[in-house]
Coordinates of C-alpha atoms (C1' of nucleotides) in Angstrom, one line a residue:
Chain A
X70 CA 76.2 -54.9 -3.4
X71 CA 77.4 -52.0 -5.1
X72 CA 75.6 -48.5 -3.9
X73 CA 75.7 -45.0 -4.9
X74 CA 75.3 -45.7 -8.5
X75 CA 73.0 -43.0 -9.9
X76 CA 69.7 -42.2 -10.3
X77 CA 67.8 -45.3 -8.8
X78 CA 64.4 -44.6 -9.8
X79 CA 65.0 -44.3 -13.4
X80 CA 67.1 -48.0 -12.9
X81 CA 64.2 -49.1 -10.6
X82 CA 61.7 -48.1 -13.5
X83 CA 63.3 -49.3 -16.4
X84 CA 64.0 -52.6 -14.8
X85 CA 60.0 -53.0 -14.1
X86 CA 59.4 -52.1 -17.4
X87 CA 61.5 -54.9 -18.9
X88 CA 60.3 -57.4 -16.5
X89 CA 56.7 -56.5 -16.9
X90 CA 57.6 -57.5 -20.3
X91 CA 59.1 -60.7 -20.1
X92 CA 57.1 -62.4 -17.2
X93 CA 53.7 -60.2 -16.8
X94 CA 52.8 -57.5 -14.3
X95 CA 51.4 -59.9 -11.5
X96 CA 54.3 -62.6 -12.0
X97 CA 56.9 -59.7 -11.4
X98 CA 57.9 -59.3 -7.4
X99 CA 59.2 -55.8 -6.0
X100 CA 62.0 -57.6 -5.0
X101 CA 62.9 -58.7 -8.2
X102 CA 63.0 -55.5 -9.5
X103 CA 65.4 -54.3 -7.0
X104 CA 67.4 -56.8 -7.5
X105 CA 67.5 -56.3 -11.4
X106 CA 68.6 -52.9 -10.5
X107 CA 70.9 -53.6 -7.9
X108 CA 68.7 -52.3 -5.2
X109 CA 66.3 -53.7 -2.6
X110 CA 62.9 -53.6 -1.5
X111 CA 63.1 -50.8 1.2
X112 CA 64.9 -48.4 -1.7
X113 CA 62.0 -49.4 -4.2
X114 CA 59.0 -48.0 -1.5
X115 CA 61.9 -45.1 -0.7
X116 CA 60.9 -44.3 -4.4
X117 CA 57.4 -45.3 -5.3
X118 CA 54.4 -45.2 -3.1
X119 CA 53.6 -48.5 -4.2
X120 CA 54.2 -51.3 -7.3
X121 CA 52.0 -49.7 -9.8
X122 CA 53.9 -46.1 -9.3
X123 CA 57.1 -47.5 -11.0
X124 CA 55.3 -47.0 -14.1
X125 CA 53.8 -43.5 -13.9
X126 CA 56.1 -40.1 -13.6
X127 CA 55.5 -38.2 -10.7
X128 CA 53.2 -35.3 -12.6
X129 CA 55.6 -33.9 -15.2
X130 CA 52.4 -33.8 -17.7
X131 CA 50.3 -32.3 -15.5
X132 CA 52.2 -29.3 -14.9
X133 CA 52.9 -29.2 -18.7
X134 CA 49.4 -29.2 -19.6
X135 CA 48.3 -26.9 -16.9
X136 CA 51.1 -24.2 -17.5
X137 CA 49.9 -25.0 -21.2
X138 CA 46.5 -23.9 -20.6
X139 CA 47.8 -21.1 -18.7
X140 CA 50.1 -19.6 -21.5
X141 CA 47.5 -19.9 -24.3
X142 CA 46.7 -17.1 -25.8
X143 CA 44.2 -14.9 -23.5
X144 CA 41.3 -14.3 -26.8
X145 CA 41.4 -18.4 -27.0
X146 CA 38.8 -20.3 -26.3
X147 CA 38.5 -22.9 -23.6
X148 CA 39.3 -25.9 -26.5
X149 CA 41.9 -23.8 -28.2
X150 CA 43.7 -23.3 -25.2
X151 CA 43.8 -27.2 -24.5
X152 CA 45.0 -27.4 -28.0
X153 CA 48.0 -25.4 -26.9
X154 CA 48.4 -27.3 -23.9
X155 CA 48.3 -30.8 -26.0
X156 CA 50.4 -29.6 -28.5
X157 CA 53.0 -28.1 -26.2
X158 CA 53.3 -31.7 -24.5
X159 CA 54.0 -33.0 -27.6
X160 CA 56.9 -30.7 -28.1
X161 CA 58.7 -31.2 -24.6
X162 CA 57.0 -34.1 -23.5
X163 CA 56.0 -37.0 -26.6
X164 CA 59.0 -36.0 -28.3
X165 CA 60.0 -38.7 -31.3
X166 CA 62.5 -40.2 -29.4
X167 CA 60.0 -41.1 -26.2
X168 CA 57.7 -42.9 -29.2
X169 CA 58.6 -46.6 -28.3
X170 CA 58.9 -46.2 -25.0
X171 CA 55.1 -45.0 -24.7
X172 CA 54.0 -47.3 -27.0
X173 CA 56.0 -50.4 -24.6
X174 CA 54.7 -49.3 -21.5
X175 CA 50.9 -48.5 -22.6
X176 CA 50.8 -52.3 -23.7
X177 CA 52.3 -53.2 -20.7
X178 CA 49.2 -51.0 -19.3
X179 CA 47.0 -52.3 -21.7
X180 CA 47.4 -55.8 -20.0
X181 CA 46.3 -55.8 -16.2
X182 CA 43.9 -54.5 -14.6
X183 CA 45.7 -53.1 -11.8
X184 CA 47.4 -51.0 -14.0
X185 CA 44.7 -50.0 -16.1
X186 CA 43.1 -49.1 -13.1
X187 CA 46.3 -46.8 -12.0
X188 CA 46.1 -45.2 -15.0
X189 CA 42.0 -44.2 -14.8
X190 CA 43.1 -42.2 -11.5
X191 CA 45.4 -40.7 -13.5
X192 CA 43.2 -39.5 -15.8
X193 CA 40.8 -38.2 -13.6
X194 CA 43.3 -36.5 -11.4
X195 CA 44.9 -34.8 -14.6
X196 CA 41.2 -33.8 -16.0
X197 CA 40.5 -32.0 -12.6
X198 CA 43.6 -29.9 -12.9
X199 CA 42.5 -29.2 -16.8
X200 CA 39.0 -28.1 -14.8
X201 CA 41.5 -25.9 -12.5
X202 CA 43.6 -24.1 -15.2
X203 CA 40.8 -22.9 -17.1
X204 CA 38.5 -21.4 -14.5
X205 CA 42.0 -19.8 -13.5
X206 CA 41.3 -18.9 -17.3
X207 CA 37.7 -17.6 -16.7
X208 CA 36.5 -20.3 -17.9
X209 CA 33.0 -21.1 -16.1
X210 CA 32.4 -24.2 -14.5
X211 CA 30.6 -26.2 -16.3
X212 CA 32.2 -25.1 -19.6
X213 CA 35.7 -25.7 -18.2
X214 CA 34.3 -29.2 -17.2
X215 CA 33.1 -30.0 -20.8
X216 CA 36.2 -28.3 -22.3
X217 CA 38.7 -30.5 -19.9
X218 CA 36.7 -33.8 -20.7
X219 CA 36.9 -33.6 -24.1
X220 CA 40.1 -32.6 -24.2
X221 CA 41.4 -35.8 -22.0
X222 CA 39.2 -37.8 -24.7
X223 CA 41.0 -36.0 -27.6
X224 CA 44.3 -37.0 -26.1
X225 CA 43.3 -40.9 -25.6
X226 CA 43.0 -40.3 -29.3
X227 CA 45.8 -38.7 -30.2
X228 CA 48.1 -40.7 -28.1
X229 CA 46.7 -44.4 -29.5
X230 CA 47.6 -42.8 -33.1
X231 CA 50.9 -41.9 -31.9
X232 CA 52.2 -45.1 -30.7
X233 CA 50.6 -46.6 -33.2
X234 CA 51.4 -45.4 -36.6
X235 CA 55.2 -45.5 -37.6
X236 CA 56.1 -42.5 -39.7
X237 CA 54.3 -40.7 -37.1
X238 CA 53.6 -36.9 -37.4
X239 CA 54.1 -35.8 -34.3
X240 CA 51.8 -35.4 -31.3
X241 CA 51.1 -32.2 -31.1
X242 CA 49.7 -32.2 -34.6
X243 CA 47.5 -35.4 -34.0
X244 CA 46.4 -34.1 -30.8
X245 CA 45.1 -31.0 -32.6
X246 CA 43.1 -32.8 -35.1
X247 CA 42.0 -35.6 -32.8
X248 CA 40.6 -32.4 -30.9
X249 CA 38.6 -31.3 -33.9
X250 CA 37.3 -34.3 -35.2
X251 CA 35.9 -34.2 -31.4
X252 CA 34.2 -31.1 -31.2
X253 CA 32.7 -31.6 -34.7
X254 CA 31.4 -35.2 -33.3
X255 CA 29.8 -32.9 -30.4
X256 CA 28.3 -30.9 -32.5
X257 CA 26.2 -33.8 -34.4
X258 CA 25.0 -35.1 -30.6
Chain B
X224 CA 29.4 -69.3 15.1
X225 CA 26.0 -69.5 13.1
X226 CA 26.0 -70.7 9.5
X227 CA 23.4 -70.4 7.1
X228 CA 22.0 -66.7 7.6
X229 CA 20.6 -65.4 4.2
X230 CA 22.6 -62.9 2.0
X231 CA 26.1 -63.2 3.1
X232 CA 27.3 -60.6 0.7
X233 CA 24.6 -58.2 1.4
X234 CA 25.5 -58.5 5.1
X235 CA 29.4 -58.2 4.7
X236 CA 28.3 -55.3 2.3
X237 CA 26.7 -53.4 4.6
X238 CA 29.3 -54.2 7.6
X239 CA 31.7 -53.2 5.5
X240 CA 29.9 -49.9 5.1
X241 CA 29.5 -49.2 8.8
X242 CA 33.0 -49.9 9.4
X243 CA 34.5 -47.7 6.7
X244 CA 32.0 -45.0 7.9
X245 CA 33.5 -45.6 11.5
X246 CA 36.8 -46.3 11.2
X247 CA 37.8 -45.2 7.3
X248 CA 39.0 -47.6 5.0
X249 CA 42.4 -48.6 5.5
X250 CA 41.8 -49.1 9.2
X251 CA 39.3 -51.5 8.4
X252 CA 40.4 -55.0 7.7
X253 CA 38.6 -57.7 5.9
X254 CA 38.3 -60.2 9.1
X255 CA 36.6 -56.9 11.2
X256 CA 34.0 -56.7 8.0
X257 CA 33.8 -61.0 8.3
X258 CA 33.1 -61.0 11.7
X259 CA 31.3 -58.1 12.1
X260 CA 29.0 -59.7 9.3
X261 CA 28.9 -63.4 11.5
X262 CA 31.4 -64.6 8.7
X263 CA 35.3 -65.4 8.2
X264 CA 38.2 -63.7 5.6
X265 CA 37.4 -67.0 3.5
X266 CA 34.0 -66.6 2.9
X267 CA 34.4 -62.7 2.3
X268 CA 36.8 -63.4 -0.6
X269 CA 34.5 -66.1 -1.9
X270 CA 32.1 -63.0 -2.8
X271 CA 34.0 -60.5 -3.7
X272 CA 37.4 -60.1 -5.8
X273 CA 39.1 -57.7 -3.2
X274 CA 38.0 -55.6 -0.3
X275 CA 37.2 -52.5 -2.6
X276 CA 34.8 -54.6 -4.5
X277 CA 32.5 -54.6 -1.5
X278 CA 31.2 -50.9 -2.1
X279 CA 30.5 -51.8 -5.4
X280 CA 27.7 -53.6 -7.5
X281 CA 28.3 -56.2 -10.0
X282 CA 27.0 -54.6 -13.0
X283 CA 23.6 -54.2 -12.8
X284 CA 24.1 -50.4 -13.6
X285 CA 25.9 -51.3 -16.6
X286 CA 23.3 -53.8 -17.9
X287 CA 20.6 -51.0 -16.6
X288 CA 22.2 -48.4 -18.8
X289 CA 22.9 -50.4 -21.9
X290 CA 19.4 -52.3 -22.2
X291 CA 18.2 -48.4 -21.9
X292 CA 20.1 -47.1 -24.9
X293 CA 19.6 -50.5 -26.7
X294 CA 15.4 -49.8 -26.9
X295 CA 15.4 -45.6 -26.9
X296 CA 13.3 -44.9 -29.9
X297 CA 15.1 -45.3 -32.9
X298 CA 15.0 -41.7 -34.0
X299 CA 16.6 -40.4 -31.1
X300 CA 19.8 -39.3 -31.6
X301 CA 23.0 -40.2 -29.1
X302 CA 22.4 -38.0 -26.4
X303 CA 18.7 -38.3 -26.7
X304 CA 19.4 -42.4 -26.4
X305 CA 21.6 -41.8 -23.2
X306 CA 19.4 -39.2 -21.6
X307 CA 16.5 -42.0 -22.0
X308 CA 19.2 -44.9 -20.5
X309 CA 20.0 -42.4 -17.4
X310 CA 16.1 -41.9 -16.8
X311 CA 15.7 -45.5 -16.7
X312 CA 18.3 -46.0 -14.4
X313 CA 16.5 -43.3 -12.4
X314 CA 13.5 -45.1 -12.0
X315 CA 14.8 -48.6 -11.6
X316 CA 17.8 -48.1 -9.6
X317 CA 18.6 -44.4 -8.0
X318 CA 15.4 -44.5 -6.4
X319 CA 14.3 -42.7 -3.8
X320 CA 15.0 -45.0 -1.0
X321 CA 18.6 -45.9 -2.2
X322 CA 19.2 -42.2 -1.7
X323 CA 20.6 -41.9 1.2
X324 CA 22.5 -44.8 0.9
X325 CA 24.0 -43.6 -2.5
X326 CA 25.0 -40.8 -0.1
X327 CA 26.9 -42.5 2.7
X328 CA 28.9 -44.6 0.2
X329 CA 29.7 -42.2 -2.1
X330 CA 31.1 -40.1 1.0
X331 CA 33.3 -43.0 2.4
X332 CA 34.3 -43.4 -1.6
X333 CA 35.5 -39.5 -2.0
X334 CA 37.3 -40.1 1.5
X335 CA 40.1 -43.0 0.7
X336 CA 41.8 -43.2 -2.8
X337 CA 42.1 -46.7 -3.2
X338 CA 38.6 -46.5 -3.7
X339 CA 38.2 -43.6 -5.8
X340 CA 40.5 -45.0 -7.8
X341 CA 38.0 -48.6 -8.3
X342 CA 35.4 -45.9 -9.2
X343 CA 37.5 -44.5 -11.8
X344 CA 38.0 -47.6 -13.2
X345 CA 34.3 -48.9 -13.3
X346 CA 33.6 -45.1 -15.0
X347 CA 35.5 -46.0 -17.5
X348 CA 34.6 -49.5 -18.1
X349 CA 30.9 -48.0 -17.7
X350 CA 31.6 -45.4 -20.8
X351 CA 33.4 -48.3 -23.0
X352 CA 30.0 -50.5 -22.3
X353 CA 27.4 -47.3 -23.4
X354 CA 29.9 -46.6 -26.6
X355 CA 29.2 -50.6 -27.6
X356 CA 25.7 -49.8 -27.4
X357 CA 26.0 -46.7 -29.3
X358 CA 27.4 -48.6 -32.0
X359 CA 24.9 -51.4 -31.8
X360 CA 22.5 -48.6 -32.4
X361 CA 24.4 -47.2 -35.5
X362 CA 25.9 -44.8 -33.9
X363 CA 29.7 -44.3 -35.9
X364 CA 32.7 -44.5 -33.2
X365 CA 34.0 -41.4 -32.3
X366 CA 30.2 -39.8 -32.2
X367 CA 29.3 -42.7 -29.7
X368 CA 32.9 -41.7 -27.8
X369 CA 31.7 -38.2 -27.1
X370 CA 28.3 -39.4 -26.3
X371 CA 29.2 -41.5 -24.0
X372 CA 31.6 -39.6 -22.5
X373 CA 29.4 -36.4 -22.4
X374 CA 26.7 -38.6 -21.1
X375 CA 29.0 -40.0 -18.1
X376 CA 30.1 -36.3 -17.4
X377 CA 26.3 -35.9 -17.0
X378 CA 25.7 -38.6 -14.8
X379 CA 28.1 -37.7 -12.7
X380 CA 26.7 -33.8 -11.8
X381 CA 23.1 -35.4 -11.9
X382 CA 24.1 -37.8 -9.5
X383 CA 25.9 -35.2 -7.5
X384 CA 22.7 -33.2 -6.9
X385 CA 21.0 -36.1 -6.9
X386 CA 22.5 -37.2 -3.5
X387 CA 22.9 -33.6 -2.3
X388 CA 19.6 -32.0 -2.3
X389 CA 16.8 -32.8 0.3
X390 CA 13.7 -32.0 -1.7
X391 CA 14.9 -34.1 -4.8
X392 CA 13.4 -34.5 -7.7
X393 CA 14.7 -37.9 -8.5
X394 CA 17.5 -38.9 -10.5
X395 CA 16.5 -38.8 -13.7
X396 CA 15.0 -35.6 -14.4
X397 CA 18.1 -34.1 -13.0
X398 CA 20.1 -36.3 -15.2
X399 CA 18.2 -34.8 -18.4
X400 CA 19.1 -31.4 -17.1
X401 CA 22.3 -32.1 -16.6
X402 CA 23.1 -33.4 -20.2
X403 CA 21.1 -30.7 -21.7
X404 CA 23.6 -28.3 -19.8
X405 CA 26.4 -30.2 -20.9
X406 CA 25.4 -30.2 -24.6
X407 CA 25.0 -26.3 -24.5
X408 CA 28.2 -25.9 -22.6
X409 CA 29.8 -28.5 -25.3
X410 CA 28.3 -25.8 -28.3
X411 CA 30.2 -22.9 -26.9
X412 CA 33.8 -24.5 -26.8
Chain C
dA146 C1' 94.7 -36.2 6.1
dG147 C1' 91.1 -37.0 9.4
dG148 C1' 86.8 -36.6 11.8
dG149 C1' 81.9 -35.2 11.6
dT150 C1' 77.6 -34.7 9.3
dC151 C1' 73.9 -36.0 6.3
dG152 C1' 71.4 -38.3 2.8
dA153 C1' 70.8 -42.6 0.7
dT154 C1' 70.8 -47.5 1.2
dG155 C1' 70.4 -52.3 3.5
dA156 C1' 68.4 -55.6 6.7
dG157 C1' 64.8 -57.5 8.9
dA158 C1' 60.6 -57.6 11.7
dC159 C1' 55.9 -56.9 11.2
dC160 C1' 50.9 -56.5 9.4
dA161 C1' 47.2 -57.0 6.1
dA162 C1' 45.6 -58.4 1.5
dG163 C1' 44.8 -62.2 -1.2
dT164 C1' 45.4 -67.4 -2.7
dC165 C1' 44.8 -72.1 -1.9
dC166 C1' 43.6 -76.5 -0.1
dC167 C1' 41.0 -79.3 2.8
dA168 C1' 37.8 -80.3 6.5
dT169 C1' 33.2 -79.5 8.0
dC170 C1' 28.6 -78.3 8.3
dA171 C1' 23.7 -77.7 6.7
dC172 C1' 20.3 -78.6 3.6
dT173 C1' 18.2 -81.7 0.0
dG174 C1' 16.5 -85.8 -2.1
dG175 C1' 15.9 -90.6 -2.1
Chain D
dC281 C1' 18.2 -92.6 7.6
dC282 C1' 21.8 -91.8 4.4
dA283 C1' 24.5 -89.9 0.5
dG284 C1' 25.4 -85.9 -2.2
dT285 C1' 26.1 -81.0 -2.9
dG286 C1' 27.1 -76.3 -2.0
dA287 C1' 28.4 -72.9 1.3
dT288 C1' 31.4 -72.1 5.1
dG289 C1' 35.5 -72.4 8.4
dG290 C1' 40.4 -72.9 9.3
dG291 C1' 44.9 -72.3 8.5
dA292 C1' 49.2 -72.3 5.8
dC293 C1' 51.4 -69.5 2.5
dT294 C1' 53.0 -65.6 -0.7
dT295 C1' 53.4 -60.8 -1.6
dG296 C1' 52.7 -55.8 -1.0
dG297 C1' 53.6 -52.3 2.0
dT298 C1' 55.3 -50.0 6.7
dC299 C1' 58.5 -49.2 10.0
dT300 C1' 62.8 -49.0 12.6
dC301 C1' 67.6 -49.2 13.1
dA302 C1' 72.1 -50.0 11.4
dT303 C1' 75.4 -48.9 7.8
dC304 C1' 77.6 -46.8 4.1
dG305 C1' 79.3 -43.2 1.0
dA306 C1' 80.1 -38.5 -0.2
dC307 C1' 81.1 -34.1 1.1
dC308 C1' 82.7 -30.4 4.2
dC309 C1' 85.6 -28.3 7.4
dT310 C1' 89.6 -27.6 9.8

DNA sequence: AGGGTCGATGAGACCAAGTCCCATCACTGG
DNA sequence: CCAGTGATGGGACTTGGTCTCATCGACCCT
């Protein structure tokens, strides 16, 4: 078995991805996916923590959104400066050319629970360093906690739009007014 | 070994809870909890999905929470209708003497991630369940989204004080104050 | 060129979660 | 007293995940 080709985690992931596809989540054995990327088991757990990790990158949005928050302009407020933040991860992050693979691996996602279940951690995990960022901000607690909520709901949003629509505008500028229409639904509460 | 003691999943439950509490989690396995409990691995899986599941109810708090929006007044707006679900679910099922043990699970829950990571997922199953009510009530989608998710954010604090504090004041009065917190720190985002 | 070092991989034993099938027991009704 | 039914026990089996050790490949240094 040939070794020392590169970058085995990106193999390792794109080969889960496509098998995910073909046969389903639970029908797809680590070992297969090793194999489909010329690897083995050990090297997939040298990789990812577990089976469900393969699909998740190791907190690349996270930083962006919290140095996002950071950056934004001091005289924003706590939902402007998650505006930045969103619309900054659409620039580096949700590029155009990452469009269909979101949009593949949220259905993947989308169809086991296991998975879906990865991703609420996630989300939760990512919302707490929102909480983080902007009392770093000055935000207060509770504010910060409202502010970072929302935002994550905004982005559910945004992102659905995103993978789903085909001559797409961008995320950035779908985040910002998926964020709107939110705070003007909060307002009517 | 003796068969036909009532309540099998109430006593693996609470084995399970003692041993998690003991032990933690992962070096707890599912033929301790059996035994422990007077039963065997089979009969543990024959009541519950997976060993998470046995910290958590089946869905009585969702059914609790949406038959409270369901009959809040008619004129009450979203929140209003959550705030009035959450004080049901006050009375009927965060009552006093479930206190404490809302407390010890909830501990052994924040202390092993697998677990917070089931919770997550019921939250958001929870909030998809209160949005279908919202709509049932008329409530237009994105409104009942930010409801719902404003009105889980408020469950959660509430129930953080809830099981914090010694001199409670029950769950749901703290629940109201919580959301009415949240909907002022929602106005100045 | 050759030997040594080091990081990445392979191989396989091992444990626990979860599935499945079948035997067995206890309770119920006739 | 017996047949039926539902809950349990028992054990085989697959897979996820851990661990340890051997091995390989690249790079470095002389």
């Amino acid at each position: 078995m040939a070794r020392w080709q590169p970058d085995a985690p990106g193999r390792l992931a794109a080969a889960a991805l496509d098998l995910f596809e073909e046969n389903g989540y639970e029908n797809t054995t680590v070992i297969e996916i090793a194999e489909r990327a010329g690897l083995t088991k050990s090297t997939f757990f040298r990789h990812f923590p577990d089976k469900r990790e393969v699909l998740f990158d190791k907190g690349t949005v996270t930083g962006l959104l919290v140095d996002g928050i950071a950056s934004a302009p001091p005289t924003a407020g706590p939902l402007d400066a998650v505006a930045d933040a969103l619309d900054a991860l659409g620039r580096t992050f949700f590029a155009e050319d990452r469009r269909e693979f979101s949009g593949r691996r949220q259905a993947v996602l989308n169809a086991n629970t296991e998975l879906r279940e990865r991703e609420a951690l996630k989300r939760i995990d990512l919302t707490a360093s929102m909480i983080e960022a902007l009392n770093r901000r000055g935000v207060p607690g509770l504010t910060a906690r409202v502010a970072a909520t929302l935002g994550t709901l905004a982005w559910e949003i945004a992102f659905d739009q995103w993978i789903g629509s085909d001559n797409s505008e961008g995320f950035g500028p779908l985040a910002r007014r998926a964020l709107d229409a939110v705070r003007a639904a909060g307002a009517e509460c």
